[in-house]
PDB file of C-alpha atoms in Angstrom:
ATOM      1  CA  MET A   1       2.158  -3.961  69.296  1.00 75.00           C
ATOM      2  CA  LEU A   2      -0.248  -3.545  66.390  1.00 79.00           C
ATOM      3  CA  GLY A   3      -2.592  -1.509  68.580  1.00 81.00           C
ATOM      4  CA  LYS A   4       0.170   0.924  69.559  1.00 84.00           C
ATOM      5  CA  VAL A   5       1.228   1.450  65.962  1.00 83.00           C
ATOM      6  CA  ILE A   6      -2.407   2.086  64.968  1.00 86.00           C
ATOM      7  CA  LYS A   7      -2.870   4.548  67.853  1.00 87.00           C
ATOM      8  CA  TYR A   8       0.159   6.672  66.957  1.00 85.00           C
ATOM      9  CA  GLU A   9      -0.616   6.491  63.248  1.00 86.00           C
ATOM     10  CA  MET A  10      -4.183   7.639  63.921  1.00 89.00           C
ATOM     11  CA  ARG A  11      -2.847  10.590  65.924  1.00 89.00           C
ATOM     12  CA  ALA A  12      -0.290  11.523  63.280  1.00 87.00           C
ATOM     13  CA  CYS A  13      -2.813  11.445  60.423  1.00 88.00           C
ATOM     14  CA  GLY A  14      -5.532  13.117  62.492  1.00 88.00           C
ATOM     15  CA  ARG A  15      -3.461  16.281  62.956  1.00 89.00           C
ATOM     16  CA  LEU A  16      -4.187  17.181  59.339  1.00 90.00           C
ATOM     17  CA  LEU A  17      -7.249  15.166  58.353  1.00 90.00           C
ATOM     18  CA  LEU A  18      -9.560  15.943  61.281  1.00 91.00           C
ATOM     19  CA  PRO A  19      -9.295  19.747  60.841  1.00 91.00           C
ATOM     20  CA  MET A  20      -9.897  19.252  57.104  1.00 90.00           C
ATOM     21  CA  PHE A  21     -13.072  17.312  57.834  1.00 91.00           C
ATOM     22  CA  LEU A  22     -14.306  19.943  60.285  1.00 91.00           C
ATOM     23  CA  VAL A  23     -13.596  22.731  57.791  1.00 90.00           C
ATOM     24  CA  SER A  24     -15.519  20.827  55.108  1.00 90.00           C
ATOM     25  CA  LEU A  25     -18.561  20.477  57.387  1.00 90.00           C
ATOM     26  CA  GLY A  26     -18.386  24.132  58.396  1.00 90.00           C
ATOM     27  CA  LEU A  27     -18.140  25.300  54.774  1.00 89.00           C
ATOM     28  CA  SER A  28     -21.137  23.152  53.841  1.00 88.00           C
ATOM     29  CA  GLY A  29     -23.155  24.917  56.537  1.00 88.00           C
ATOM     30  CA  VAL A  30     -22.026  28.312  55.226  1.00 88.00           C
ATOM     31  CA  PHE A  31     -22.919  27.422  51.635  1.00 86.00           C
ATOM     32  CA  ARG A  32     -26.326  26.128  52.665  1.00 87.00           C
ATOM     33  CA  LEU A  33     -26.934  29.378  54.524  1.00 87.00           C
ATOM     34  CA  LEU A  34     -25.982  31.306  51.378  1.00 84.00           C
ATOM     35  CA  LEU A  35     -28.511  29.293  49.384  1.00 82.00           C
ATOM     36  CA  LEU A  36     -31.217  30.135  51.895  1.00 82.00           C
ATOM     37  CA  LEU A  37     -30.346  33.835  51.871  1.00 80.00           C
ATOM     38  CA  ALA A  38     -29.855  34.132  48.107  1.00 75.00           C
ATOM     39  CA  PRO A  39     -33.576  34.672  47.251  1.00 74.00           C
ATOM     40  CA  HIS A  40     -33.628  37.695  49.567  1.00 74.00           C
ATOM     41  CA  VAL A  41     -30.675  39.572  48.054  1.00 69.00           C
ATOM     42  CA  TRP A  42     -30.400  41.745  44.990  1.00 66.00           C
ATOM     43  CA  LYS A  43     -31.544  39.890  41.880  1.00 71.00           C
ATOM     44  CA  ALA A  44     -28.322  40.578  39.972  1.00 69.00           C
ATOM     45  CA  LEU A  45     -26.311  38.760  42.641  1.00 75.00           C
ATOM     46  CA  ARG A  46     -28.801  35.961  43.286  1.00 76.00           C
ATOM     47  CA  ASP A  47     -27.723  33.663  40.450  1.00 75.00           C
ATOM     48  CA  ILE A  48     -24.027  34.239  41.161  1.00 80.00           C
ATOM     49  CA  ILE A  49     -24.410  33.401  44.859  1.00 78.00           C
ATOM     50  CA  GLN A  50     -26.518  30.318  44.167  1.00 78.00           C
ATOM     51  CA  SER A  51     -24.156  29.001  41.466  1.00 81.00           C
ATOM     52  CA  PHE A  52     -21.087  29.584  43.640  1.00 82.00           C
ATOM     53  CA  ALA A  53     -22.666  27.974  46.727  1.00 82.00           C
ATOM     54  CA  ILE A  54     -23.860  24.888  44.823  1.00 83.00           C
ATOM     55  CA  LEU A  55     -20.560  24.415  42.969  1.00 85.00           C
ATOM     56  CA  ALA A  56     -18.406  24.907  46.058  1.00 84.00           C
ATOM     57  CA  GLY A  57     -20.721  22.798  48.217  1.00 84.00           C
ATOM     58  CA  VAL A  58     -20.366  19.874  45.806  1.00 84.00           C
ATOM     59  CA  LEU A  59     -16.678  20.154  44.915  1.00 88.00           C
ATOM     60  CA  ILE A  60     -15.127  20.876  48.323  1.00 86.00           C
ATOM     61  CA  PRO A  61     -16.294  17.652  50.086  1.00 85.00           C
ATOM     62  CA  ILE A  62     -15.199  15.584  47.064  1.00 88.00           C
ATOM     63  CA  ALA A  63     -11.829  17.353  47.063  1.00 89.00           C
ATOM     64  CA  ILE A  64     -11.424  16.710  50.805  1.00 88.00           C
ATOM     65  CA  PHE A  65     -12.116  12.996  50.315  1.00 88.00           C
ATOM     66  CA  VAL A  66      -9.613  12.759  47.432  1.00 89.00           C
ATOM     67  CA  LEU A  67      -6.987  14.690  49.423  1.00 91.00           C
ATOM     68  CA  CYS A  68      -7.529  12.310  52.349  1.00 90.00           C
ATOM     69  CA  PHE A  69      -6.804   9.278  50.167  1.00 90.00           C
ATOM     70  CA  VAL A  70      -3.786  10.936  48.526  1.00 90.00           C
ATOM     71  CA  TYR A  71      -2.385  12.058  51.883  1.00 91.00           C
ATOM     72  CA  LEU A  72      -2.572   8.534  53.313  1.00 90.00           C
ATOM     73  CA  VAL A  73      -0.755   7.111  50.297  1.00 89.00           C
ATOM     74  CA  VAL A  74       1.902   9.850  50.459  1.00 88.00           C
ATOM     75  CA  ARG A  75       2.364   9.244  54.189  1.00 88.00           C
ATOM     76  CA  PHE A  76       2.936   5.547  53.522  1.00 87.00           C
ATOM     77  CA  TYR A  77       5.495   6.508  50.877  1.00 86.00           C
ATOM     78  CA  GLN A  78       7.345   8.873  53.200  1.00 84.00           C
ATOM     79  CA  SER A  79       7.412   6.568  56.209  1.00 82.00           C
ATOM     80  CA  MET A  80       8.046   3.244  54.440  1.00 83.00           C
ATOM     81  CA  VAL A  81       9.923   3.979  51.192  1.00 80.00           C
ATOM     82  CA  THR A  82      11.921   7.228  51.423  1.00 78.00           C
ATOM     83  CA  ASN A  83      14.997   7.890  53.557  1.00 74.00           C
ATOM     84  CA  GLU A  84      12.746   8.455  56.564  1.00 73.00           C
ATOM     85  CA  ALA A  85      11.949   4.747  56.526  1.00 72.00           C
ATOM     86  CA  TYR A  86      15.069   3.980  58.573  1.00 72.00           C
ATOM     87  CA  LEU A  87      13.313   5.562  61.562  1.00 76.00           C
ATOM     88  CA  THR A  88      10.257   3.391  60.991  1.00 75.00           C
ATOM     89  CA  PHE A  89      12.254   0.194  60.743  1.00 73.00           C
ATOM     90  CA  THR A  90      14.265   0.924  63.904  1.00 77.00           C
ATOM     91  CA  LEU A  91      11.108   0.153  65.892  1.00 75.00           C
ATOM     92  CA  PRO A  92      10.814  -3.424  67.192  1.00 80.00           C
ATOM     93  CA  VAL A  93       7.838  -4.070  64.924  1.00 80.00           C
ATOM     94  CA  LYS A  94       7.550  -6.426  61.963  1.00 85.00           C
ATOM     95  CA  THR A  95       7.205  -4.948  58.501  1.00 82.00           C
ATOM     96  CA  SER A  96       3.916  -6.784  58.022  1.00 84.00           C
ATOM     97  CA  THR A  97       2.593  -5.160  61.216  1.00 87.00           C
ATOM     98  CA  GLN A  98       3.617  -1.714  59.958  1.00 86.00           C
ATOM     99  CA  ILE A  99       1.809  -2.277  56.646  1.00 87.00           C
ATOM    100  CA  LEU A 100      -1.273  -3.729  58.337  1.00 89.00           C
ATOM    101  CA  ALA A 101      -1.465  -0.787  60.758  1.00 88.00           C
ATOM    102  CA  ARG A 102      -1.298   1.721  57.913  1.00 89.00           C
ATOM    103  CA  LEU A 103      -3.891  -0.235  55.967  1.00 90.00           C
ATOM    104  CA  ILE A 104      -6.313  -0.217  58.916  1.00 91.00           C
ATOM    105  CA  VAL A 105      -5.729   3.492  59.565  1.00 91.00           C
ATOM    106  CA  GLY A 106      -6.133   4.253  55.868  1.00 90.00           C
ATOM    107  CA  CYS A 107      -9.453   2.413  55.687  1.00 91.00           C
ATOM    108  CA  LEU A 108     -10.740   4.083  58.857  1.00 92.00           C
ATOM    109  CA  TYR A 109      -9.867   7.609  57.761  1.00 92.00           C
ATOM    110  CA  ASN A 110     -11.209   7.034  54.255  1.00 92.00           C
ATOM    111  CA  LEU A 111     -14.470   5.753  55.744  1.00 91.00           C
ATOM    112  CA  LEU A 112     -14.567   8.833  57.950  1.00 91.00           C
ATOM    113  CA  GLY A 113     -13.916  10.992  54.889  1.00 90.00           C
ATOM    114  CA  GLY A 114     -16.782   9.304  53.056  1.00 89.00           C
ATOM    115  CA  LEU A 115     -19.055   9.860  56.058  1.00 91.00           C
ATOM    116  CA  VAL A 116     -18.075  13.533  56.136  1.00 90.00           C
ATOM    117  CA  MET A 117     -18.862  13.805  52.420  1.00 88.00           C
ATOM    118  CA  LEU A 118     -22.320  12.311  53.038  1.00 89.00           C
ATOM    119  CA  LEU A 119     -22.905  14.697  55.961  1.00 90.00           C
ATOM    120  CA  CYS A 120     -21.926  17.615  53.732  1.00 89.00           C
ATOM    121  CA  ALA A 121     -24.448  16.460  51.125  1.00 87.00           C
ATOM    122  CA  PHE A 122     -27.038  16.075  53.913  1.00 88.00           C
ATOM    123  CA  ILE A 123     -26.419  19.664  55.051  1.00 87.00           C
ATOM    124  CA  MET A 124     -26.557  21.047  51.507  1.00 84.00           C
ATOM    125  CA  LEU A 125     -29.910  19.334  50.853  1.00 83.00           C
ATOM    126  CA  LEU A 126     -31.652  20.415  54.057  1.00 81.00           C
ATOM    127  CA  PRO A 127     -34.609  20.134  54.716  1.00 79.00           C
ATOM    128  CA  TYR A 128     -35.216  17.704  51.843  1.00 79.00           C
ATOM    129  CA  SER A 129     -32.578  15.288  53.156  1.00 79.00           C
ATOM    130  CA  VAL A 130     -34.489  14.946  56.445  1.00 81.00           C
ATOM    131  CA  GLN A 131     -37.703  14.208  54.571  1.00 80.00           C
ATOM    132  CA  GLY A 132     -35.899  11.619  52.443  1.00 80.00           C
ATOM    133  CA  LEU A 133     -34.545   9.844  55.516  1.00 79.00           C
ATOM    134  CA  GLN A 134     -37.972   9.796  57.095  1.00 79.00           C
ATOM    135  CA  THR A 135     -39.414   8.232  53.934  1.00 81.00           C
ATOM    136  CA  VAL A 136     -36.711   5.563  53.886  1.00 74.00           C
ATOM    137  CA  PHE A 137     -37.223   4.639  57.543  1.00 75.00           C
ATOM    138  CA  GLN A 138     -40.997   4.494  57.066  1.00 77.00           C
ATOM    139  CA  ASN A 139     -40.952   2.299  53.930  1.00 76.00           C
ATOM    140  CA  VAL A 140     -37.997   0.005  54.652  1.00 73.00           C
ATOM    141  CA  SER A 141     -37.915  -2.374  57.595  1.00 74.00           C
ATOM    142  CA  THR A 142     -35.074  -2.006  60.054  1.00 76.00           C
ATOM    143  CA  PRO A 143     -33.537  -5.501  59.520  1.00 80.00           C
ATOM    144  CA  VAL A 144     -33.493  -5.009  55.741  1.00 76.00           C
ATOM    145  CA  LEU A 145     -31.987  -1.546  56.098  1.00 77.00           C
ATOM    146  CA  LEU A 146     -29.287  -2.774  58.492  1.00 83.00           C
ATOM    147  CA  ALA A 147     -28.451  -5.704  56.199  1.00 85.00           C
ATOM    148  CA  LEU A 148     -28.212  -3.366  53.207  1.00 85.00           C
ATOM    149  CA  LEU A 149     -26.007  -0.909  55.085  1.00 85.00           C
ATOM    150  CA  GLY A 150     -23.791  -3.766  56.278  1.00 87.00           C
ATOM    151  CA  LEU A 151     -23.398  -5.085  52.748  1.00 89.00           C
ATOM    152  CA  ILE A 152     -22.585  -1.619  51.405  1.00 88.00           C
ATOM    153  CA  LEU A 153     -20.053  -1.071  54.207  1.00 88.00           C
ATOM    154  CA  LEU A 154     -18.405  -4.414  53.475  1.00 90.00           C
ATOM    155  CA  LEU A 155     -18.120  -3.576  49.774  1.00 89.00           C
ATOM    156  CA  ILE A 156     -16.677  -0.138  50.527  1.00 88.00           C
ATOM    157  CA  VAL A 157     -14.092  -1.501  52.997  1.00 89.00           C
ATOM    158  CA  THR A 158     -13.066  -4.223  50.551  1.00 90.00           C
ATOM    159  CA  SER A 159     -12.694  -1.679  47.753  1.00 88.00           C
ATOM    160  CA  LEU A 160     -10.681   0.695  49.950  1.00 88.00           C
ATOM    161  CA  ALA A 161      -8.377  -2.076  51.162  1.00 89.00           C
ATOM    162  CA  HIS A 162      -7.823  -3.257  47.588  1.00 87.00           C
ATOM    163  CA  SER A 163      -7.027   0.273  46.370  1.00 87.00           C
ATOM    164  CA  LEU A 164      -4.644   1.020  49.240  1.00 89.00           C
ATOM    165  CA  LEU A 165      -2.844  -2.308  48.924  1.00 88.00           C
ATOM    166  CA  ASN A 166      -2.515  -1.723  45.200  1.00 87.00           C
ATOM    167  CA  PHE A 167      -0.765   1.593  45.863  1.00 87.00           C
ATOM    168  CA  TYR A 168       1.342   0.101  48.664  1.00 87.00           C
ATOM    169  CA  ALA A 169       2.505  -2.718  46.383  1.00 87.00           C
ATOM    170  CA  ALA A 170       3.329  -0.237  43.616  1.00 86.00           C
ATOM    171  CA  LEU A 171       5.340   1.882  46.055  1.00 85.00           C
ATOM    172  CA  GLY A 172       7.129  -1.251  47.247  1.00 83.00           C
ATOM    173  CA  ILE A 173       8.050  -2.056  43.650  1.00 84.00           C
ATOM    174  CA  GLY A 174       9.198   1.513  43.105  1.00 82.00           C
ATOM    175  CA  ALA A 175      11.462   1.297  46.167  1.00 79.00           C
ATOM    176  CA  GLN A 176      13.604  -1.215  44.249  1.00 81.00           C
ATOM    177  CA  PHE A 177      14.503   1.421  41.620  1.00 79.00           C
ATOM    178  CA  GLY A 178      16.754   3.507  43.857  1.00 75.00           C
ATOM    179  CA  ARG A 179      16.555   7.192  42.970  1.00 77.00           C
ATOM    180  CA  ASN A 180      13.848   6.542  40.379  1.00 79.00           C
ATOM    181  CA  ARG A 181      11.297   5.468  43.000  1.00 78.00           C
ATOM    182  CA  ILE A 182       8.456   7.585  41.609  1.00 80.00           C
ATOM    183  CA  ILE A 183       8.870   6.302  38.045  1.00 83.00           C
ATOM    184  CA  GLY A 184       9.203   2.748  39.310  1.00 83.00           C
ATOM    185  CA  SER A 185       6.052   3.149  41.412  1.00 83.00           C
ATOM    186  CA  ILE A 186       4.078   4.442  38.417  1.00 82.00           C
ATOM    187  CA  VAL A 187       5.285   1.564  36.245  1.00 83.00           C
ATOM    188  CA  GLY A 188       4.520  -0.907  39.038  1.00 82.00           C
ATOM    189  CA  TYR A 189       1.030   0.505  39.515  1.00 80.00           C
ATOM    190  CA  PHE A 190       0.111   0.148  35.854  1.00 84.00           C
ATOM    191  CA  ALA A 191       1.706  -3.314  35.718  1.00 84.00           C
ATOM    192  CA  LEU A 192      -0.298  -4.485  38.735  1.00 81.00           C
ATOM    193  CA  ASN A 193      -3.525  -3.093  37.286  1.00 80.00           C
ATOM    194  CA  THR A 194      -2.851  -4.762  33.952  1.00 85.00           C
ATOM    195  CA  ILE A 195      -2.181  -8.130  35.596  1.00 83.00           C
ATOM    196  CA  GLY A 196      -5.258  -7.743  37.796  1.00 79.00           C
ATOM    197  CA  GLY A 197      -7.395  -6.875  34.777  1.00 78.00           C
ATOM    198  CA  ILE A 198      -6.199  -9.958  32.917  1.00 81.00           C
ATOM    199  CA  ILE A 199      -6.913 -12.201  35.899  1.00 80.00           C
ATOM    200  CA  SER A 200     -10.402 -10.685  36.287  1.00 75.00           C
ATOM    201  CA  LEU A 201     -11.054 -11.194  32.571  1.00 75.00           C
ATOM    202  CA  VAL A 202     -10.015 -14.850  32.816  1.00 73.00           C
ATOM    203  CA  PHE A 203     -12.360 -15.474  35.753  1.00 72.00           C
ATOM    204  CA  MET A 204     -15.188 -13.703  33.941  1.00 70.00           C
ATOM    205  CA  ALA A 205     -14.569 -15.823  30.839  1.00 66.00           C
ATOM    206  CA  LEU A 206     -14.658 -19.146  32.724  1.00 64.00           C
ATOM    207  CA  PRO A 207     -18.497 -19.368  32.894  1.00 64.00           C
ATOM    208  CA  MET A 208     -18.737 -18.634  29.166  1.00 62.00           C
ATOM    209  CA  PHE A 209     -16.089 -21.276  28.453  1.00 59.00           C
ATOM    210  CA  SER A 210     -18.033 -23.853  30.449  1.00 60.00           C
ATOM    211  CA  LEU A 211     -21.144 -22.842  28.520  1.00 55.00           C
ATOM    212  CA  TYR A 212     -19.367 -23.533  25.234  1.00 56.00           C
ATOM    213  CA  GLN A 213     -18.138 -26.864  26.566  1.00 56.00           C
ATOM    214  CA  ASN A 214     -21.686 -28.014  27.197  1.00 56.00           C
ATOM    215  CA  SER A 215     -23.119 -27.937  23.677  1.00 52.00           C
ATOM    216  CA  GLU A 216     -26.673 -28.801  24.748  1.00 55.00           C
ATOM    217  CA  THR A 217     -26.818 -25.928  27.204  1.00 55.00           C
ATOM    218  CA  PHE A 218     -25.292 -23.582  24.672  1.00 52.00           C
ATOM    219  CA  SER A 219     -27.777 -24.651  21.977  1.00 58.00           C
ATOM    220  CA  ALA A 220     -30.700 -24.146  24.350  1.00 60.00           C
ATOM    221  CA  TYR A 221     -29.313 -20.750  25.290  1.00 54.00           C
ATOM    222  CA  MET A 222     -28.969 -19.691  21.634  1.00 54.00           C
ATOM    223  CA  GLN A 223     -32.480 -20.906  20.814  1.00 58.00           C
ATOM    224  CA  SER A 224     -33.937 -18.925  23.702  1.00 63.00           C
ATOM    225  CA  GLN A 225     -32.097 -15.822  22.501  1.00 55.00           C
ATOM    226  CA  VAL A 226     -33.383 -16.291  18.941  1.00 52.00           C
ATOM    227  CA  VAL A 227     -36.963 -16.786  20.163  1.00 53.00           C
ATOM    228  CA  SER A 228     -36.800 -13.709  22.401  1.00 56.00           C
ATOM    229  CA  SER A 229     -35.317 -11.632  19.561  1.00 51.00           C
ATOM    230  CA  ALA A 230     -38.020 -12.795  17.134  1.00 48.00           C
ATOM    231  CA  GLY A 231     -40.703 -11.974  19.685  1.00 48.00           C
ATOM    232  CA  ALA A 232     -39.265  -8.508  20.194  1.00 45.00           C
ATOM    233  CA  VAL A 233     -39.189  -7.909  16.435  1.00 39.00           C
ATOM    234  CA  SER A 234     -42.807  -9.039  16.024  1.00 45.00           C
ATOM    235  CA  VAL A 235     -43.962  -6.820  18.893  1.00 36.00           C
ATOM    236  CA  GLN A 236     -42.101  -3.865  17.411  1.00 42.00           C
ATOM    237  CA  GLY A 237     -43.703  -4.527  14.011  1.00 43.00           C
ATOM    238  CA  ALA A 238     -47.157  -4.639  15.531  1.00 36.00           C
ATOM    239  CA  MET A 239     -46.559  -1.366  17.355  1.00 38.00           C
ATOM    240  CA  ASP A 240     -45.346   0.298  14.161  1.00 44.00           C
ATOM    241  CA  ALA A 241     -48.445  -0.937  12.314  1.00 39.00           C
ATOM    242  CA  VAL A 242     -50.717   0.471  15.011  1.00 34.00           C
ATOM    243  CA  LEU A 243     -48.935   3.804  14.995  1.00 38.00           C
ATOM    244  CA  GLN A 244     -49.250   4.041  11.202  1.00 45.00           C
TER     245      GLN A 244
END
């Protein structure tokens, strides 16, 4: 059942997002063409055309990516929180399956939006982007490159899933406020971020706390810092004396 929900959700979101992505790629090609033609037009218009093409070529893909993320969050809100949710929950599908399907679709479309943004940057930087890729493939071995890309992809997916779930949880909290769903969602979002920040701070402070607990390690650490600071000061003094 999860696969069917994902399929129909992909179709529903793709009706708007896929044309947006195609338009973004097409506009990047147009702006790159303007940059290539700008040196051959009247000098008074050259700077205007170049500035407009560069600014639009940078901002439009970023705006498309942001709109993609916002649209997916708004779609979750409309289909799971507002009055339209009664249609969603009439389906013989668990609530957890509905949320998981939207999370998977959200991550996939956001990844696609990020890929489109990179392709737009690639088009805007032609032919230098091709030369840069050739340099990377020549100087970096394939296994290392694949491992690096896999690690980056894993980090991006984890970050996207965390961000989407954070918004979904905030919208779920806001749904408990009746007519004040939006205000409740905003309050829930900031509350969740505050709690998450505190938890992250506690986990970051644990190594330092253990360092304080072990006095010998802490003393050795402080001595090493003092020695390194003294060495830096002496080196700086010697350099100043030479310069004088």
